[in-house]
XYZ file of N, CA and C in Angstrom:
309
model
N -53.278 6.900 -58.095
C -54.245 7.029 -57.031
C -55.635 6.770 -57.584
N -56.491 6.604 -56.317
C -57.894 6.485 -57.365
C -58.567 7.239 -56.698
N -60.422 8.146 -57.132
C -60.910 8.672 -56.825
C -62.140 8.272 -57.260
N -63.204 8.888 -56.591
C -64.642 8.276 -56.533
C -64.997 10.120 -57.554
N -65.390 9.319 -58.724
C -66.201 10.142 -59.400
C -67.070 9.601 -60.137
N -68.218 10.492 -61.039
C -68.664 10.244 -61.862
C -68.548 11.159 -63.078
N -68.270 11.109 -64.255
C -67.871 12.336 -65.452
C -67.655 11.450 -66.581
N -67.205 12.385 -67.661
C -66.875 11.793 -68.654
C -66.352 12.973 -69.684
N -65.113 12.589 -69.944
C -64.423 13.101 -70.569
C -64.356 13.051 -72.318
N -64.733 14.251 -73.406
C -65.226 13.858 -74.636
C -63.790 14.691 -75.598
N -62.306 13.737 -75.697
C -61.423 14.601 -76.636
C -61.645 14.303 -78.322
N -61.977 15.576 -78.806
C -62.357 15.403 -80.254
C -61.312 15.357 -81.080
N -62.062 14.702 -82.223
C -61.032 14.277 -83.577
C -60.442 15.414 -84.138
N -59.102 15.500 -84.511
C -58.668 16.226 -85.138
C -57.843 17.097 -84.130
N -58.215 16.645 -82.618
C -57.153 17.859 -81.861
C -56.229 16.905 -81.042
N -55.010 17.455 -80.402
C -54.171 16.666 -80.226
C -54.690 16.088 -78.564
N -53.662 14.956 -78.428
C -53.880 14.166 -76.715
C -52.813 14.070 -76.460
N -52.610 14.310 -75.140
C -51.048 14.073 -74.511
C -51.369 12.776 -73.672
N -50.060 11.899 -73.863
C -50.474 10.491 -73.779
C -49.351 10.304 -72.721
N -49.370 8.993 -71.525
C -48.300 8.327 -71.028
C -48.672 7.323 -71.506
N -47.653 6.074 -71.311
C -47.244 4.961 -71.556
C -46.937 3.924 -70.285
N -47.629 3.190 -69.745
C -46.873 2.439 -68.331
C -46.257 1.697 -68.945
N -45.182 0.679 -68.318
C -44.611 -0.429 -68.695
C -45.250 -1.569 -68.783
N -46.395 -1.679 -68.359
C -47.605 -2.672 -68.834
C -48.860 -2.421 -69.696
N -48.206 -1.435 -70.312
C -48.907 -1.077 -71.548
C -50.850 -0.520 -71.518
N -50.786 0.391 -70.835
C -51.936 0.855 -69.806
C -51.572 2.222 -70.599
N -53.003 2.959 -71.364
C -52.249 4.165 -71.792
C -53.502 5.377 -70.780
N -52.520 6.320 -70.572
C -53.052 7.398 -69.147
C -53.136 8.351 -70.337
N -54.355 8.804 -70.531
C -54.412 10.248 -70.932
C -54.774 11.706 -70.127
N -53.946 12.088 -70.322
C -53.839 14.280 -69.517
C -55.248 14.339 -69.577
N -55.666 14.879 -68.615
C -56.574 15.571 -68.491
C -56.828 16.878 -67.771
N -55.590 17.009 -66.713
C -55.665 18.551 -66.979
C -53.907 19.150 -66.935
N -53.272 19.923 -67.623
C -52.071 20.567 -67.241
C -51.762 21.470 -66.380
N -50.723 21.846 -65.722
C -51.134 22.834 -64.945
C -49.275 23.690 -64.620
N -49.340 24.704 -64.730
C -47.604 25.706 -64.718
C -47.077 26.036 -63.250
N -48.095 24.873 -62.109
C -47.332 25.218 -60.844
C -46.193 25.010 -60.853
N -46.202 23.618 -61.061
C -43.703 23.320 -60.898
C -43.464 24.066 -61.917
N -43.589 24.221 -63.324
C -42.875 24.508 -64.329
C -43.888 25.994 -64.959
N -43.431 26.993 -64.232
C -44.330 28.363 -64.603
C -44.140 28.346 -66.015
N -43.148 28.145 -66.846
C -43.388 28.605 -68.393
C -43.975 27.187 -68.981
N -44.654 26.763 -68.437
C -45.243 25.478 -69.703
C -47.109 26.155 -69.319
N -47.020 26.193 -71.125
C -48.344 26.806 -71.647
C -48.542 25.299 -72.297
N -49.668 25.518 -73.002
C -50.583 24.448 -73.943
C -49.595 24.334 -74.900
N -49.143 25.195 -75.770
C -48.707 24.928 -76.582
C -47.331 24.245 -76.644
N -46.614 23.765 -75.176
C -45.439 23.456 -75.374
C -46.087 21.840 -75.108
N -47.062 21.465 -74.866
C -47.772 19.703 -74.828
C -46.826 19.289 -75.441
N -46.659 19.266 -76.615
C -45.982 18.512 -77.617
C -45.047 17.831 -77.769
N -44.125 18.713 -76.895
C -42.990 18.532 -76.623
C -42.228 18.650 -75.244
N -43.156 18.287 -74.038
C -43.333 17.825 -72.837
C -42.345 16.829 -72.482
N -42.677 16.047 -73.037
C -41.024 15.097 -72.928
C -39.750 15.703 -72.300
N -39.631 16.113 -72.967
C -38.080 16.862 -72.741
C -38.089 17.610 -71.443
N -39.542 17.625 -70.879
C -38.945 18.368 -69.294
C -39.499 17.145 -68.278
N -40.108 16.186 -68.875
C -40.246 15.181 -68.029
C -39.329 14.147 -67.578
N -39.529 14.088 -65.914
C -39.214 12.821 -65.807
C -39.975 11.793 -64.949
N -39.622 10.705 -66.454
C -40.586 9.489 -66.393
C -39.705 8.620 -65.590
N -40.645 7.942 -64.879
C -40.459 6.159 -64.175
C -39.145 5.709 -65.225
N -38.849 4.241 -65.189
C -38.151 3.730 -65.875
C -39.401 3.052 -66.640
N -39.517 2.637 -67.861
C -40.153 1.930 -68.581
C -41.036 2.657 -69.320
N -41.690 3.846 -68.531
C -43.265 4.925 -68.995
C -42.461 5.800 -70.561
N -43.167 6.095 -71.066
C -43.309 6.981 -72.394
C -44.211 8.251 -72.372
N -44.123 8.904 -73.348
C -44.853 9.997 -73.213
C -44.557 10.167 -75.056
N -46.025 10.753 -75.190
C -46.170 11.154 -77.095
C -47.616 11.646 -77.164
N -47.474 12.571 -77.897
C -48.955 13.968 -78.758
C -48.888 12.999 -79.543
N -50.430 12.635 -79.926
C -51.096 11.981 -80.663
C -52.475 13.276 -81.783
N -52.746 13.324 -82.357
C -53.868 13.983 -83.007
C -54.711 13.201 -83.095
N -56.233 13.166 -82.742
C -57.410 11.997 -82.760
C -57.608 12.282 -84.046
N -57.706 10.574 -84.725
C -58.367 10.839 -85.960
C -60.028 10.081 -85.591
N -60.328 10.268 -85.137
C -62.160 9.967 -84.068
C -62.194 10.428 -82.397
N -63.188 10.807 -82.305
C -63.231 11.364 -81.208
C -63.377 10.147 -79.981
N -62.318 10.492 -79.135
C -62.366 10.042 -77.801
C -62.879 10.048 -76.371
N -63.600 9.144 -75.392
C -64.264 9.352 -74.701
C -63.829 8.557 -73.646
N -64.139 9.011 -72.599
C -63.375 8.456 -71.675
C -64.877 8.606 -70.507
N -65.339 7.207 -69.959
C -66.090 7.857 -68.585
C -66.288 6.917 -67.517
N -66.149 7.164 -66.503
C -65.912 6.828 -65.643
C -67.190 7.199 -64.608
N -67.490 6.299 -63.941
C -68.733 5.780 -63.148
C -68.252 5.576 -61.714
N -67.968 5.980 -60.969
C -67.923 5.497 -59.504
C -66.042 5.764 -59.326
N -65.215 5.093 -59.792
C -63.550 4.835 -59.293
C -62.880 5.099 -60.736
N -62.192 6.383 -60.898
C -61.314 6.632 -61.307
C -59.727 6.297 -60.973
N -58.939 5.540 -62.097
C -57.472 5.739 -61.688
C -56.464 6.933 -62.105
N -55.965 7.695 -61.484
C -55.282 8.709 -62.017
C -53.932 9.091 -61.565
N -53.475 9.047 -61.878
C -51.421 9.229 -61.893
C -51.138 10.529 -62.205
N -49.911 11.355 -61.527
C -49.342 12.831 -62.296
C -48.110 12.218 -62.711
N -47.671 13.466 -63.525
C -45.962 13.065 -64.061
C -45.712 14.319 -62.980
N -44.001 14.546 -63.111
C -43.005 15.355 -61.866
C -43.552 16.924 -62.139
N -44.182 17.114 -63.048
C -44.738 18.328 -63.305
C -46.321 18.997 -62.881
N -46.861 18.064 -62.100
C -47.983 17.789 -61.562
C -49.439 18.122 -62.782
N -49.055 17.464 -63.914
C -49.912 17.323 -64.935
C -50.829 15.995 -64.639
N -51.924 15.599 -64.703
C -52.623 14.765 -64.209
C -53.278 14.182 -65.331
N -53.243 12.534 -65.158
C -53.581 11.781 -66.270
C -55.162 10.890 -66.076
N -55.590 10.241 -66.581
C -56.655 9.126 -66.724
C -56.191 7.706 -67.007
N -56.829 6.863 -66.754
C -55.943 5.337 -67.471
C -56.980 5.477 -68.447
N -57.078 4.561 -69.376
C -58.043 3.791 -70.269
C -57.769 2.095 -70.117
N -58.498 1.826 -69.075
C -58.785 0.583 -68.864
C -60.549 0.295 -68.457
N -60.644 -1.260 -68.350
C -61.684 -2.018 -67.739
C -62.671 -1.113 -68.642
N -62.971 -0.975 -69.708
C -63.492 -0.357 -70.593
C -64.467 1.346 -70.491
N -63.568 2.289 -69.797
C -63.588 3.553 -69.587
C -63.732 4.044 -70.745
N -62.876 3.875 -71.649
C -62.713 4.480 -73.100
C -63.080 3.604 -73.938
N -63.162 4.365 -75.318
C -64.183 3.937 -76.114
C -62.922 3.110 -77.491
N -61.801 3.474 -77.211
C -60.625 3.138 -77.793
C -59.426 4.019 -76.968
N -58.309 2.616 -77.386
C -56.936 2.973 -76.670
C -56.382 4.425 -77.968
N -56.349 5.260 -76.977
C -55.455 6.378 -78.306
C -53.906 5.967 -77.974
N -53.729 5.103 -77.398
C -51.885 5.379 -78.024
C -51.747 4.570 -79.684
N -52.491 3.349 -79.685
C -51.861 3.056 -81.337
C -52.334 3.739 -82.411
């Protein structure tokens, strides 16, 4: 979906990012989690999120640790996608971010 904002999102080096994967190689980073569908998912189970997700056919999901800090901002039209757990992502495209964190 997309939304009319303006913000900017600053994830620092050294802490982890929960990442999707589209099948056209578009990487969505979390930006917020949340334990409505799934009451026992805390922060600390990010990691290993996978295992209660379900993805599209083709999408991925992987915790990354920034080794530089990441920025993400967005001016006017945000794109943003949830996974089945109603965790909500960001793209990093059309140059939002300052680098792709999935490689």
């Amino acid at each position: 979906m997309q939304i009319h904002r303006a913000n900017a999102y600053t994830f620092l080096s050294g802490r982890p990012v929960f990442l999707l994967r589209s099948p056209d190689e578009i990487t969505w980073v979390m930006e917020t989690f949340t334990d409505h569908v799934d009451h026992s998912l805390t922060e600390s189970a990010l990691p290993r999120l996978v295992e209660h997700l379900t993805l599209p056919e083709g999408w991925t999901y992987k915790a990354r640790t920034l080794d530089r800090d990441l920025t993400i901002t967005t001016h006017g039209l945000a794109h943003v996608t949830s996974d089945n757990l109603a965790n909500m992502y960001q793209d990093c495209v059309d140059g939002v971010n300052n680098f792709d964190p999935w490689e």
